[in-house]
C-alpha cells in the first residue's frame, strides 16, 4: 500500500440552528409582507458581509475583519440565526487574541455555517429570487 491509498478526505458538515420563535416574532411585529422584505434584505446583507469577512482575512485587515464579524453577530441574532451569530463571535475572539491561524480556521467555519444558515432560512421561508 502506498501513501496515496491512505489519504482520507474529511467533509465539513456544519449543523445550523434557526430560532423559529425569533422569525415568528418578526412576522408578528411587522406583518407578512414587511417581514419578508426585511428578511430578504437581511439575507442579502449577510451574504455580502460574509464575503467581506473573507476578503478582510485574505488582506490581513484585522480590525475590519473583527468589525465585520461583530456586525454579523448582531444581524444574524435579529433573524434567529443562532449558530451563525455564535461562530461570527468566535471569529472576533480569535482576531482579538491575535491568532491568525485560528482566525483563518474559524473564518472557514463561519463561511460554511453562513452558507448553510442562509440556505436554511431561504428554504424555510420559501424565498424566491
mmCIF file of C-alpha atoms in Angstrom:
data_model
loop_
_atom_site.group_PDB
_atom_site.id
_atom_site.type_symbol
_atom_site.label_atom_id
_atom_site.label_comp_id
_atom_site.label_asym_id
_atom_site.label_seq_id
_atom_site.Cartn_x
_atom_site.Cartn_y
_atom_site.Cartn_z
ATOM 1 C CA UNK A 1 0.000 0.000 0.000
ATOM 2 C CA UNK A 2 1.396 3.385 -0.918
ATOM 3 C CA UNK A 3 0.889 6.665 0.886
ATOM 4 C CA UNK A 4 -1.767 7.889 -1.547
ATOM 5 C CA UNK A 5 -4.031 4.976 -0.639
ATOM 6 C CA UNK A 6 -4.036 6.152 2.983
ATOM 7 C CA UNK A 7 -5.374 9.635 2.248
ATOM 8 C CA UNK A 8 -8.711 10.341 3.835
ATOM 9 C CA UNK A 9 -10.944 13.169 2.709
ATOM 10 C CA UNK A 10 -12.710 14.947 5.537
ATOM 11 C CA UNK A 11 -16.027 16.563 4.811
ATOM 12 C CA UNK A 12 -17.029 19.633 6.760
ATOM 13 C CA UNK A 13 -20.724 19.485 7.519
ATOM 14 C CA UNK A 14 -21.936 22.170 9.848
ATOM 15 C CA UNK A 15 -25.293 21.972 11.528
ATOM 16 C CA UNK A 16 -27.196 25.208 11.812
ATOM 17 C CA UNK A 17 -29.925 26.340 14.123
ATOM 18 C CA UNK A 18 -32.650 28.770 13.284
ATOM 19 C CA UNK A 19 -34.658 30.248 16.121
ATOM 20 C CA UNK A 20 -38.153 29.900 14.712
ATOM 21 C CA UNK A 21 -39.564 31.932 17.617
ATOM 22 C CA UNK A 22 -37.387 34.870 16.562
ATOM 23 C CA UNK A 23 -38.623 34.613 12.969
ATOM 24 C CA UNK A 24 -42.234 34.239 14.096
ATOM 25 C CA UNK A 25 -41.874 37.322 16.275
ATOM 26 C CA UNK A 26 -40.563 39.274 13.307
ATOM 27 C CA UNK A 27 -43.614 38.287 11.257
ATOM 28 C CA UNK A 28 -45.995 39.135 14.114
ATOM 29 C CA UNK A 29 -44.360 42.507 14.657
ATOM 30 C CA UNK A 30 -44.071 43.594 11.012
ATOM 31 C CA UNK A 31 -46.726 41.604 9.202
ATOM 32 C CA UNK A 32 -46.074 39.084 6.449
ATOM 33 C CA UNK A 33 -45.164 41.444 3.613
ATOM 34 C CA UNK A 34 -42.858 43.718 5.619
ATOM 35 C CA UNK A 35 -41.214 40.828 7.473
ATOM 36 C CA UNK A 36 -40.498 39.051 4.201
ATOM 37 C CA UNK A 37 -38.996 42.249 2.797
ATOM 38 C CA UNK A 38 -36.787 42.689 5.872
ATOM 39 C CA UNK A 39 -35.772 39.039 5.763
ATOM 40 C CA UNK A 40 -34.810 39.202 2.076
ATOM 41 C CA UNK A 41 -32.708 42.327 2.618
ATOM 42 C CA UNK A 42 -31.101 40.816 5.703
ATOM 43 C CA UNK A 43 -30.180 37.586 3.900
ATOM 44 C CA UNK A 44 -28.593 39.637 1.127
ATOM 45 C CA UNK A 45 -26.681 41.772 3.641
ATOM 46 C CA UNK A 46 -25.415 38.701 5.483
ATOM 47 C CA UNK A 47 -24.110 37.229 2.217
ATOM 48 C CA UNK A 48 -22.262 40.462 1.436
ATOM 49 C CA UNK A 49 -20.745 40.632 4.916
ATOM 50 C CA UNK A 50 -19.622 37.007 4.811
ATOM 51 C CA UNK A 51 -17.811 37.803 1.577
ATOM 52 C CA UNK A 52 -16.315 40.927 3.150
ATOM 53 C CA UNK A 53 -15.044 38.926 6.131
ATOM 54 C CA UNK A 54 -13.246 36.545 3.812
ATOM 55 C CA UNK A 55 -11.705 39.433 1.884
ATOM 56 C CA UNK A 56 -10.560 41.155 5.085
ATOM 57 C CA UNK A 57 -8.907 37.945 6.258
ATOM 58 C CA UNK A 58 -7.072 37.466 2.941
ATOM 59 C CA UNK A 59 -5.859 41.069 3.098
ATOM 60 C CA UNK A 60 -4.947 40.737 6.802
ATOM 61 C CA UNK A 61 -7.178 43.686 7.692
ATOM 62 C CA UNK A 62 -7.759 42.507 11.247
ATOM 63 C CA UNK A 63 -9.708 45.494 12.571
ATOM 64 C CA UNK A 64 -12.086 45.354 9.606
ATOM 65 C CA UNK A 65 -12.481 41.581 9.977
ATOM 66 C CA UNK A 66 -13.341 41.978 13.661
ATOM 67 C CA UNK A 67 -15.837 44.759 12.944
ATOM 68 C CA UNK A 68 -17.464 42.772 10.143
ATOM 69 C CA UNK A 69 -17.707 39.613 12.266
ATOM 70 C CA UNK A 70 -19.279 41.579 15.124
ATOM 71 C CA UNK A 71 -21.823 43.057 12.702
ATOM 72 C CA UNK A 72 -22.694 39.518 11.581
ATOM 73 C CA UNK A 73 -23.411 38.625 15.208
ATOM 74 C CA UNK A 74 -25.885 41.476 15.595
ATOM 75 C CA UNK A 75 -27.627 40.956 12.264
ATOM 76 C CA UNK A 76 -27.898 37.172 12.482
ATOM 77 C CA UNK A 77 -29.300 37.303 16.023
ATOM 78 C CA UNK A 78 -32.102 39.569 14.803
ATOM 79 C CA UNK A 79 -33.422 36.887 12.449
ATOM 80 C CA UNK A 80 -32.757 33.840 14.611
ATOM 81 C CA UNK A 81 -29.519 32.527 13.091
ATOM 82 C CA UNK A 82 -28.036 31.438 16.403
ATOM 83 C CA UNK A 83 -25.236 29.232 15.049
ATOM 84 C CA UNK A 84 -24.081 31.949 12.663
ATOM 85 C CA UNK A 85 -24.065 34.509 15.472
ATOM 86 C CA UNK A 86 -22.016 32.205 17.709
ATOM 87 C CA UNK A 87 -19.386 31.397 15.073
ATOM 88 C CA UNK A 88 -19.110 35.050 13.990
ATOM 89 C CA UNK A 89 -18.424 35.887 17.636
ATOM 90 C CA UNK A 90 -15.734 33.192 17.663
ATOM 91 C CA UNK A 91 -14.058 34.853 14.666
ATOM 92 C CA UNK A 92 -14.000 38.182 16.505
ATOM 93 C CA UNK A 93 -12.471 36.467 19.568
ATOM 94 C CA UNK A 94 -9.678 34.890 17.503
ATOM 95 C CA UNK A 95 -8.886 38.284 15.999
ATOM 96 C CA UNK A 96 -8.833 39.816 19.486
ATOM 97 C CA UNK A 97 -6.425 37.066 20.559
ATOM 98 C CA UNK A 98 -4.118 37.904 17.658
ATOM 99 C CA UNK A 99 -4.188 34.314 16.397
ATOM 100 C CA UNK A 100 -4.144 34.452 12.582
ATOM 101 C CA UNK A 101 -4.220 30.662 12.196
ATOM 102 C CA UNK A 102 -7.249 30.298 14.467
ATOM 103 C CA UNK A 103 -8.893 33.249 12.715
ATOM 104 C CA UNK A 104 -8.457 31.519 9.360
ATOM 105 C CA UNK A 105 -9.840 28.220 10.629
ATOM 106 C CA UNK A 106 -12.742 29.880 12.407
ATOM 107 C CA UNK A 107 -13.478 32.022 9.367
ATOM 108 C CA UNK A 108 -13.668 28.868 7.243
ATOM 109 C CA UNK A 109 -16.228 27.547 9.685
ATOM 110 C CA UNK A 110 -18.088 30.867 9.579
ATOM 111 C CA UNK A 111 -18.351 30.656 5.794
ATOM 112 C CA UNK A 112 -19.690 27.075 5.966
ATOM 113 C CA UNK A 113 -22.193 27.893 8.722
ATOM 114 C CA UNK A 114 -23.144 31.109 6.940
ATOM 115 C CA UNK A 115 -23.888 29.366 3.674
ATOM 116 C CA UNK A 116 -25.952 26.687 5.395
ATOM 117 C CA UNK A 117 -27.789 29.274 7.514
ATOM 118 C CA UNK A 118 -28.671 31.387 4.500
ATOM 119 C CA UNK A 119 -29.907 28.305 2.662
ATOM 120 C CA UNK A 120 -31.920 27.180 5.693
ATOM 121 C CA UNK A 121 -33.703 30.496 6.159
ATOM 122 C CA UNK A 122 -34.220 30.763 2.404
ATOM 123 C CA UNK A 123 -35.772 27.284 2.275
ATOM 124 C CA UNK A 124 -37.800 27.736 5.463
ATOM 125 C CA UNK A 125 -39.352 30.944 4.218
ATOM 126 C CA UNK A 126 -39.626 29.661 0.621
ATOM 127 C CA UNK A 127 -37.977 32.823 -0.668
ATOM 128 C CA UNK A 128 -37.625 33.191 -4.412
ATOM 129 C CA UNK A 129 -35.100 35.168 -6.397
#
